PDB file of C-alpha atoms in Angstrom:
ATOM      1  CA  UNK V   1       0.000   0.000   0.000  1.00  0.00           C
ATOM      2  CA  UNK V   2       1.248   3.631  -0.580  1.00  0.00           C
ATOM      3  CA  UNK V   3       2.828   4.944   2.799  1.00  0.00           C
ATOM      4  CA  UNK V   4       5.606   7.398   3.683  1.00  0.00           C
ATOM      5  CA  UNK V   5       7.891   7.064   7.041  1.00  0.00           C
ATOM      6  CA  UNK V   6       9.749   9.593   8.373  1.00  0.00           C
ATOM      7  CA  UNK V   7      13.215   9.612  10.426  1.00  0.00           C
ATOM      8  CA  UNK V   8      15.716  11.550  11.478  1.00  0.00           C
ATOM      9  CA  UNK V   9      13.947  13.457  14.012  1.00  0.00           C
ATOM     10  CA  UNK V  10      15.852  14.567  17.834  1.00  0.00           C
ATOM     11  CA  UNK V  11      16.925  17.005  19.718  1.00  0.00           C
ATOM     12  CA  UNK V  12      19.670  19.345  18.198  1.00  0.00           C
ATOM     13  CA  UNK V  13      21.282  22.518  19.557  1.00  0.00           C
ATOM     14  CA  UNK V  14      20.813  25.863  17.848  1.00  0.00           C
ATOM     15  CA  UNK V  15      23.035  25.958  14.871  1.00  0.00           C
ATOM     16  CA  UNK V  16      23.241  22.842  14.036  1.00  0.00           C
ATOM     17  CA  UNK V  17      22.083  20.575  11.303  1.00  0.00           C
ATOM     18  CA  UNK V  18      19.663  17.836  10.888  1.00  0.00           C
ATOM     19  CA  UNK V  19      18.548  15.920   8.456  1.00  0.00           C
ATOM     20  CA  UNK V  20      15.015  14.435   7.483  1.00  0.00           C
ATOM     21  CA  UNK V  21      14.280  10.857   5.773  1.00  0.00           C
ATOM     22  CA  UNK V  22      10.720   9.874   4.052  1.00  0.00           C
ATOM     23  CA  UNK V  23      11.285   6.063   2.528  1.00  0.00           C
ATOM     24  CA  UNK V  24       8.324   6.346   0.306  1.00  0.00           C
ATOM     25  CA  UNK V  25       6.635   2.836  -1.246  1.00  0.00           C
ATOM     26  CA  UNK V  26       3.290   1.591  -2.975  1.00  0.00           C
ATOM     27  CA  UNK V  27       3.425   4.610  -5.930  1.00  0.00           C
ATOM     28  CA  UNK V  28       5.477   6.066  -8.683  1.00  0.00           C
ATOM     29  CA  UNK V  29       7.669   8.139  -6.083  1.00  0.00           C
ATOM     30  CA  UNK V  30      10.096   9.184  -9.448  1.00  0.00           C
ATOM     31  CA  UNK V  31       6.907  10.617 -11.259  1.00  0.00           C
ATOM     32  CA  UNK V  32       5.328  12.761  -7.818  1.00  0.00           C
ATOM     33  CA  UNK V  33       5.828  15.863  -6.664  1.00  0.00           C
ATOM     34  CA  UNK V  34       6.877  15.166  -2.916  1.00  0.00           C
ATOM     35  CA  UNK V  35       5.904  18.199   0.095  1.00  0.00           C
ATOM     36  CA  UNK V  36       7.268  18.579   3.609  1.00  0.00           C
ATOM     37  CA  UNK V  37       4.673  20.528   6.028  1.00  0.00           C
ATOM     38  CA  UNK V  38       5.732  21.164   9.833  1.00  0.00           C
ATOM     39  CA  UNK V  39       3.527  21.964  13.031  1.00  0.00           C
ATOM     40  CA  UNK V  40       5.302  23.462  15.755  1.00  0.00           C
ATOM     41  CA  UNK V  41       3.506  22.491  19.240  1.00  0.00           C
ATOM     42  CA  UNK V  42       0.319  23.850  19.899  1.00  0.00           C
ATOM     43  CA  UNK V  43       0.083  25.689  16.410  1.00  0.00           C
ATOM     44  CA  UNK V  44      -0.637  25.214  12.870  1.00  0.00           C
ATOM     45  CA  UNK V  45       0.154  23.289   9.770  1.00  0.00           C
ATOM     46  CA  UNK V  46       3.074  25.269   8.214  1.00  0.00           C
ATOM     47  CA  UNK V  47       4.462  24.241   4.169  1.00  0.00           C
ATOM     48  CA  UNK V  48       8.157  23.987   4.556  1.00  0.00           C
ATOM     49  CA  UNK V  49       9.167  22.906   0.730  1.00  0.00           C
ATOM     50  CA  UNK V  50       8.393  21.123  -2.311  1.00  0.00           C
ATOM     51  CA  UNK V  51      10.356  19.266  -5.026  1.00  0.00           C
ATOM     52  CA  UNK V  52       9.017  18.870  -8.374  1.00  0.00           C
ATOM     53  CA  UNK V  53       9.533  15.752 -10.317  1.00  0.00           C
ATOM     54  CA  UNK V  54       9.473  17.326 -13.580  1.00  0.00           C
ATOM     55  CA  UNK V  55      12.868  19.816 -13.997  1.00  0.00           C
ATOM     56  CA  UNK V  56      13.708  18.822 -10.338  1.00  0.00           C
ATOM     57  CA  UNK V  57      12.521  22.339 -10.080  1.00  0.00           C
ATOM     58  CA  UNK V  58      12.583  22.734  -5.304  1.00  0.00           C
ATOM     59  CA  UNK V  59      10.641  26.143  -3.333  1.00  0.00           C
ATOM     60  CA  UNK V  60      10.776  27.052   0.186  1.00  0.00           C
ATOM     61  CA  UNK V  61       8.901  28.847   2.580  1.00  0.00           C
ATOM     62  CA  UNK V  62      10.319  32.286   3.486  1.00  0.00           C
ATOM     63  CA  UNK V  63      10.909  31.039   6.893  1.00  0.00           C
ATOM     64  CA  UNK V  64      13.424  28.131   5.893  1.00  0.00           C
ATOM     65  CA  UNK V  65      14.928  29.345   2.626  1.00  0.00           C
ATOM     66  CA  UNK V  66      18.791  29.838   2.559  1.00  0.00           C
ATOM     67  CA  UNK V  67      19.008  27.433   5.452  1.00  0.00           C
ATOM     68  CA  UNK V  68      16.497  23.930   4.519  1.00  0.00           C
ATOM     69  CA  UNK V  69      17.142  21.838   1.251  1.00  0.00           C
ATOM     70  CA  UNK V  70      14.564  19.248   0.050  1.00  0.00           C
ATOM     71  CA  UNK V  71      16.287  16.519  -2.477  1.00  0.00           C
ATOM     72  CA  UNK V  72      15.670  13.339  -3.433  1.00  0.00           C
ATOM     73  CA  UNK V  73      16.881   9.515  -3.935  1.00  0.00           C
ATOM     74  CA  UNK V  74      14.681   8.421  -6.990  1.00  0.00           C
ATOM     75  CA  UNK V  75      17.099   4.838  -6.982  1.00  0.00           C
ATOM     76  CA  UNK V  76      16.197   4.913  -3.392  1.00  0.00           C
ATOM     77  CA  UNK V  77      12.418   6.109  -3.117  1.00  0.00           C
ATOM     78  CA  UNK V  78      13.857   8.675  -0.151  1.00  0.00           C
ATOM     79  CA  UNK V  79      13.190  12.281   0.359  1.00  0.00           C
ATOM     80  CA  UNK V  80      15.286  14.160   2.029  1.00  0.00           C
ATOM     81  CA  UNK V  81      15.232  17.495   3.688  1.00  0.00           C
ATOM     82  CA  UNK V  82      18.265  19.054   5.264  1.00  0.00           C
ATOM     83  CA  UNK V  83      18.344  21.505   7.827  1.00  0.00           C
ATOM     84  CA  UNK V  84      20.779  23.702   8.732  1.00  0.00           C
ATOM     85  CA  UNK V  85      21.377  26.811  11.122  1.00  0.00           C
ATOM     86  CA  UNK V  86      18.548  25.389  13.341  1.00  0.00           C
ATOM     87  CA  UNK V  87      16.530  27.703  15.387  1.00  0.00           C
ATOM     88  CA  UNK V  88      14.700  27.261  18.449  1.00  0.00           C
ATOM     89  CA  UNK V  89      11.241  27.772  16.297  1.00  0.00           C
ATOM     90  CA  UNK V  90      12.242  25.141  13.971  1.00  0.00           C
ATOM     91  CA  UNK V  91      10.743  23.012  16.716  1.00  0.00           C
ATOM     92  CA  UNK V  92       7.847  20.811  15.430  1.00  0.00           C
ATOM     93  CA  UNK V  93       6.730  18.023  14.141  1.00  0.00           C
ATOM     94  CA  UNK V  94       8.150  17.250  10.553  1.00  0.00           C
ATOM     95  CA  UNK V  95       5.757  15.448   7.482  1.00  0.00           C
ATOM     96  CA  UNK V  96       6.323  14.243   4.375  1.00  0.00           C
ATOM     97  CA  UNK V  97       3.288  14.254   1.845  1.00  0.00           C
ATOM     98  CA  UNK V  98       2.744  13.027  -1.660  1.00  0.00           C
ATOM     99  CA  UNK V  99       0.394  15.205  -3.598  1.00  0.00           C
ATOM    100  CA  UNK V 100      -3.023  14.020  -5.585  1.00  0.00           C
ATOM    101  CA  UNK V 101      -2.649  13.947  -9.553  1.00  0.00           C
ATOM    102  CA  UNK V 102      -4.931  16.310  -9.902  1.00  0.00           C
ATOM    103  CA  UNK V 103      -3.578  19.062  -7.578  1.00  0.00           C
ATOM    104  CA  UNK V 104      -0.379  19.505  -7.104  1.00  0.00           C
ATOM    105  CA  UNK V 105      -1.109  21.204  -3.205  1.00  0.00           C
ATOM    106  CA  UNK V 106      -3.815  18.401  -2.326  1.00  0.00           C
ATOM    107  CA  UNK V 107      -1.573  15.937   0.140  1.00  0.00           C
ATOM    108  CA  UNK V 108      -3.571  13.197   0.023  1.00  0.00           C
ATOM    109  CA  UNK V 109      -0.575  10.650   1.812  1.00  0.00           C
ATOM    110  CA  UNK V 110       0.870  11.940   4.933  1.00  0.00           C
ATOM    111  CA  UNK V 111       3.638  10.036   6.942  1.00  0.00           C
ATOM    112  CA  UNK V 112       2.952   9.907  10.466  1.00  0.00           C
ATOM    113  CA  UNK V 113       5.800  12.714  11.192  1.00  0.00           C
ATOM    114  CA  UNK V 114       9.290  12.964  12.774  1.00  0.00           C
ATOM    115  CA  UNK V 115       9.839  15.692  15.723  1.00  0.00           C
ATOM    116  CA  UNK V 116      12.641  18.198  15.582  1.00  0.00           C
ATOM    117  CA  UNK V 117      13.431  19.641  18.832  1.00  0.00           C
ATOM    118  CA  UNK V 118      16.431  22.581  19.029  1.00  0.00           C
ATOM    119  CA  UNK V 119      17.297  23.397  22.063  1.00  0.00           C
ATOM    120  CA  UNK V 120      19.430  26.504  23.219  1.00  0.00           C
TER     121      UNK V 120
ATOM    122  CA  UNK G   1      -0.216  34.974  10.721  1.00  0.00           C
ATOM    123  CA  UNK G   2      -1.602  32.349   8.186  1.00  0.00           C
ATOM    124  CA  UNK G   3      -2.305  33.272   4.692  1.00  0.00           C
ATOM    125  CA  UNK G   4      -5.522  31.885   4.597  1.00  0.00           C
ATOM    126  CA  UNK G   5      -8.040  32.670   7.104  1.00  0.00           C
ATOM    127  CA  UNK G   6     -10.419  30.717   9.282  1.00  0.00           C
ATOM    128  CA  UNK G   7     -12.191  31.338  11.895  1.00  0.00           C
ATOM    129  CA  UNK G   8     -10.509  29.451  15.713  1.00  0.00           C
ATOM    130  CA  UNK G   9     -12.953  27.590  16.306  1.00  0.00           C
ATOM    131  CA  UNK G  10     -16.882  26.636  15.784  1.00  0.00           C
ATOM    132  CA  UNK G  11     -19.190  24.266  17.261  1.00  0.00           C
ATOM    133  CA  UNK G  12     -22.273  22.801  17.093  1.00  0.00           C
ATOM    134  CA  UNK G  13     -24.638  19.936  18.608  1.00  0.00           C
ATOM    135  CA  UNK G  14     -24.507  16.391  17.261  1.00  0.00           C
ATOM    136  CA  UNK G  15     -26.400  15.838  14.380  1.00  0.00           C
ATOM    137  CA  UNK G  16     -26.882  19.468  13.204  1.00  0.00           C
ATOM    138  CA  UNK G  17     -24.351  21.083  10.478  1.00  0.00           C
ATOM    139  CA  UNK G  18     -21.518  22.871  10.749  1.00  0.00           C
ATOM    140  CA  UNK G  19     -19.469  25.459   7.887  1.00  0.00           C
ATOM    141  CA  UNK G  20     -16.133  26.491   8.332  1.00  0.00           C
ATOM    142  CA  UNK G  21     -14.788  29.318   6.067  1.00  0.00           C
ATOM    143  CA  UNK G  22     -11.424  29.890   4.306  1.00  0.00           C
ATOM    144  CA  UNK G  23     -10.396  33.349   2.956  1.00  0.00           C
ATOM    145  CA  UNK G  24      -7.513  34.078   0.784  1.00  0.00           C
ATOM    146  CA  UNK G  25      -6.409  36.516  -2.239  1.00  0.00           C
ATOM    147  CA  UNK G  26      -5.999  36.329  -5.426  1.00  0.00           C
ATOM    148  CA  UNK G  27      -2.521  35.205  -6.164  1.00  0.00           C
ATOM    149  CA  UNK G  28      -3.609  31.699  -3.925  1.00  0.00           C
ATOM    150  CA  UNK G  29      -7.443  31.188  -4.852  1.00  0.00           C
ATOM    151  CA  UNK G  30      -7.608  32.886  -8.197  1.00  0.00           C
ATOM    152  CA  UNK G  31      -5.982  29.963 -10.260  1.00  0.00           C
ATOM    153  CA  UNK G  32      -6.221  27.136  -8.112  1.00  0.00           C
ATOM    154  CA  UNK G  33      -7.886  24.543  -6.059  1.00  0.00           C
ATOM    155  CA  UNK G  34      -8.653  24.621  -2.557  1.00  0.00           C
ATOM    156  CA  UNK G  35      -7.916  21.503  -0.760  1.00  0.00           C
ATOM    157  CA  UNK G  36      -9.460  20.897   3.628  1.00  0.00           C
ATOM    158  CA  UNK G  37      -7.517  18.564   5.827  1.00  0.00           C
ATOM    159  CA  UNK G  38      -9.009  17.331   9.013  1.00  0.00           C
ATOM    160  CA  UNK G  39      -6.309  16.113  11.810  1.00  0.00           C
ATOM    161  CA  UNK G  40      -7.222  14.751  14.797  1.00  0.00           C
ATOM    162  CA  UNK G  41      -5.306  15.014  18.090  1.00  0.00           C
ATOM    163  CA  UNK G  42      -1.899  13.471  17.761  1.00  0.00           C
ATOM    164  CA  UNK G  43      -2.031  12.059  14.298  1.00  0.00           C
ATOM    165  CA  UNK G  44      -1.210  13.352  10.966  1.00  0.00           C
ATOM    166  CA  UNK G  45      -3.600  15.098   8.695  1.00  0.00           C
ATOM    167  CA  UNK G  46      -6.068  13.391   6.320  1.00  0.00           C
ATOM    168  CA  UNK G  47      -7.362  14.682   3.312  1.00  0.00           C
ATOM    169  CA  UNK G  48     -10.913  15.378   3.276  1.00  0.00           C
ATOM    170  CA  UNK G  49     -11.491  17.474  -0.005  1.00  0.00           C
ATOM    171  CA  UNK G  50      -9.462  18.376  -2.944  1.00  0.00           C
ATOM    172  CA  UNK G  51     -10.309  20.390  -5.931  1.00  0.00           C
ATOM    173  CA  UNK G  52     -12.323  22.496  -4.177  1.00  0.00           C
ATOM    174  CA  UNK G  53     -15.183  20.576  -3.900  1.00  0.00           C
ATOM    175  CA  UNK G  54     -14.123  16.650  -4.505  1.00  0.00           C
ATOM    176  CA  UNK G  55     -13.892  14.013  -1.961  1.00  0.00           C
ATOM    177  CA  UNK G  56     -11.783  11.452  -1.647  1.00  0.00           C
ATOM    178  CA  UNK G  57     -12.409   7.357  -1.465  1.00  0.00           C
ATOM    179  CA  UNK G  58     -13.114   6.710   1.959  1.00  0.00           C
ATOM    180  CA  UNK G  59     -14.522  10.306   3.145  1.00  0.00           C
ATOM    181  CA  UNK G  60     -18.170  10.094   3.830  1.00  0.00           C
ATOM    182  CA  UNK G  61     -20.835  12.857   2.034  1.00  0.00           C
ATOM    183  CA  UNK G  62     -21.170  14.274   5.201  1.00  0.00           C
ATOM    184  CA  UNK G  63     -18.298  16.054   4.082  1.00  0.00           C
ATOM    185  CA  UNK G  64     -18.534  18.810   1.238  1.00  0.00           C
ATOM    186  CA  UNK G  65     -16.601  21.716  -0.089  1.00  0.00           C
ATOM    187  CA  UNK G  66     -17.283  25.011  -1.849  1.00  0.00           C
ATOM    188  CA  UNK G  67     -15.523  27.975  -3.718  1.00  0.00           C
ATOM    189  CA  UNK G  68     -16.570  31.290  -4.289  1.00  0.00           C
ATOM    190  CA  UNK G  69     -14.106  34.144  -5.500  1.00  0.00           C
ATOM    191  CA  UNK G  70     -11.123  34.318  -2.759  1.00  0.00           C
ATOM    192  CA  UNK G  71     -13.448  32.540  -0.150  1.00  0.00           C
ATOM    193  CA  UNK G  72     -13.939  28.494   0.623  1.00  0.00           C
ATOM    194  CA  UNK G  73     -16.313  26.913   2.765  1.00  0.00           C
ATOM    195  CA  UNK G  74     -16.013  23.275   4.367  1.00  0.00           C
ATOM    196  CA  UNK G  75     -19.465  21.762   5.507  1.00  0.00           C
ATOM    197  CA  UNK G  76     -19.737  19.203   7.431  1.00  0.00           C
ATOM    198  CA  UNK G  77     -23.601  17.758   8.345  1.00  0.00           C
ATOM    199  CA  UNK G  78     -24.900  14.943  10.937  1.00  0.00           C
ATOM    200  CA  UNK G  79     -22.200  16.001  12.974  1.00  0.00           C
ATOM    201  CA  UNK G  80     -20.419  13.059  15.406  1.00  0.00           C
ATOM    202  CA  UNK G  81     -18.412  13.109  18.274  1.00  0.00           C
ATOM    203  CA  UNK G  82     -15.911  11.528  16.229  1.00  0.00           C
ATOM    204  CA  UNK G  83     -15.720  15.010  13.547  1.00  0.00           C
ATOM    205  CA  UNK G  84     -14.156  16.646  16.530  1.00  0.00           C
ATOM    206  CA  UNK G  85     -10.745  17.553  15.580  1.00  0.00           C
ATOM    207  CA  UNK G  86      -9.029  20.658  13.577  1.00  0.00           C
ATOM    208  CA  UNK G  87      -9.550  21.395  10.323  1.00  0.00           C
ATOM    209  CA  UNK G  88      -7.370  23.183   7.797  1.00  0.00           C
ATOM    210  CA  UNK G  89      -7.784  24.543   4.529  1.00  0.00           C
ATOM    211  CA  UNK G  90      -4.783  24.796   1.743  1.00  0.00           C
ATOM    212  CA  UNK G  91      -3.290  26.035  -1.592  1.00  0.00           C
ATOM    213  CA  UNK G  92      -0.913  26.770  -3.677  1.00  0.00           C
ATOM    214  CA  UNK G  93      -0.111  30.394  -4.278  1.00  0.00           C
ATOM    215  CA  UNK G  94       0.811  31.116  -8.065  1.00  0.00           C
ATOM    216  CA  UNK G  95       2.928  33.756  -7.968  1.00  0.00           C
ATOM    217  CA  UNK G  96       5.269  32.578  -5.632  1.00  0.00           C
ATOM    218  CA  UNK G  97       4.826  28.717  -6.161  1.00  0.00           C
ATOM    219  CA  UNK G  98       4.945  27.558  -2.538  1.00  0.00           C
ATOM    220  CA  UNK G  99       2.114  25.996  -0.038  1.00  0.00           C
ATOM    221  CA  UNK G 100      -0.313  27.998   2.139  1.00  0.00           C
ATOM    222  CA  UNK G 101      -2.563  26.637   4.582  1.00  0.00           C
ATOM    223  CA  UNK G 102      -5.128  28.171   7.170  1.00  0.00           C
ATOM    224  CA  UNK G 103      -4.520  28.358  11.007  1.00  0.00           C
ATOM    225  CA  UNK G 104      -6.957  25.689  11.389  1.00  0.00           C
ATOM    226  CA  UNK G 105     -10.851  26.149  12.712  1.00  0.00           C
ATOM    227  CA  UNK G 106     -11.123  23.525  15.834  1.00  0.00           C
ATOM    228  CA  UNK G 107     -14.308  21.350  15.524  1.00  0.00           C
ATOM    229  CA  UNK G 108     -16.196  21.142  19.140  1.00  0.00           C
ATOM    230  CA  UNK G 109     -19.325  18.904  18.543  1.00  0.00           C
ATOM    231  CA  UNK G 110     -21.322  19.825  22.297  1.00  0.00           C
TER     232      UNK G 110
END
């Protein structure tokens, strides 16, 4: 069946780097547009990035741009995202999520999330 | 501050019907679909509606979307104890070709 597992997540200092696994299986991860959406505790759904599967073509979110980079093993079914110069409000809890067919911003497979905590 | 706009909360007795509204601009309605997400506590979101107003295998017809201009609305009728959770609304935005979402509208069924 299609499902998406995350790893990766702990607690890291401010500064430092993490980074984010999503083993992906039951669909054509090489032909999907993959997402990663965070919720910091208490709060909302935030979108972090996106990779396109067409051109490869990646966006952020202001809040993470210049410091997060979403990639891909296609070989591998594995999206990554890599985080670097971690803040404290980078806390939350990290998913992956494969878009519909139909729209490209409809997640219609969530994993079940990996927590980042950064600690100061 | 979210993008898109929804109320905190609503609520309403079992059994009744409850709408939840989503308000954006144009650069994140005008050319695309609106998508609501329901996510109960601890878990990770689930789908509910795509294309503004589509539902997916699985979601019961209790369940429907709308579009209007920069506005969405979720409705949700014969309302269950179990349809308590928060809801979210989401989109692309065109111009700048990342992800919005709401702040999420939390479902209290009295």
């Amino acid at each position: 069946q299609v499902q998406l597992v995350e790893s990766g997540g702990g607690v890291v200092q401010s500064g430092r780097s993490l980074r984010l696994s999503c083993a992906a299986s039951g669909f054509a991860f090489g032909f999907s547009g993959m997402h990663w959406v965070r919720q910091a505790p208490g709060k909302g759904l935030e979108w972090v990035a996106v990779i396109w599967f067409d051109k490869n073509e990646k966006y952020y979110a202001d809040s993470v741009k210049g410091r997060f980079t979403i990639s891909r093993d296609t070989s591998e079914n594995i999206l990554y995202l890599e985080m670097n110069s971690l803040r404290a409000e980078d806390t939350a809890v990290y998913f992956c999520a494969s878009p519909t067919y139909y729209d490209p911003y409809a997640m219609d497979v969530w994993g079940q999330g990996t927590t980042v905590t950064v600690s100061s | 501050q979210s993008v898109l706009t929804q109320p905190p909360s609503v609520s309403a007795a079992p059994g009744q019907k409850v709408t939840i509204s989503c308000s954006g601009s144009s650069s994140n309605f005008g050319n695309n679909f609106i998508s609501w997400y329901q996510q109960l506590p601890g878990k990770a979101p689930k789908l509910l509606i795509y294309d503004n107003d589509k539902r997916p295998s699985g979601v019961p017809a209790r369940f429907s979307g709308s579009k209007s201009g920069t506005s969405a609305t979720l409705a949700i009728t014969g309302l269950q104890t179990g349809d308590e959770a928060d809801y979210y609304c989401g989109t692309g935005d065109s111009s700048l070709s990342v992800g919005v979402f709401g702040g999420g509208t939390k479902l209290t069924v009295l």
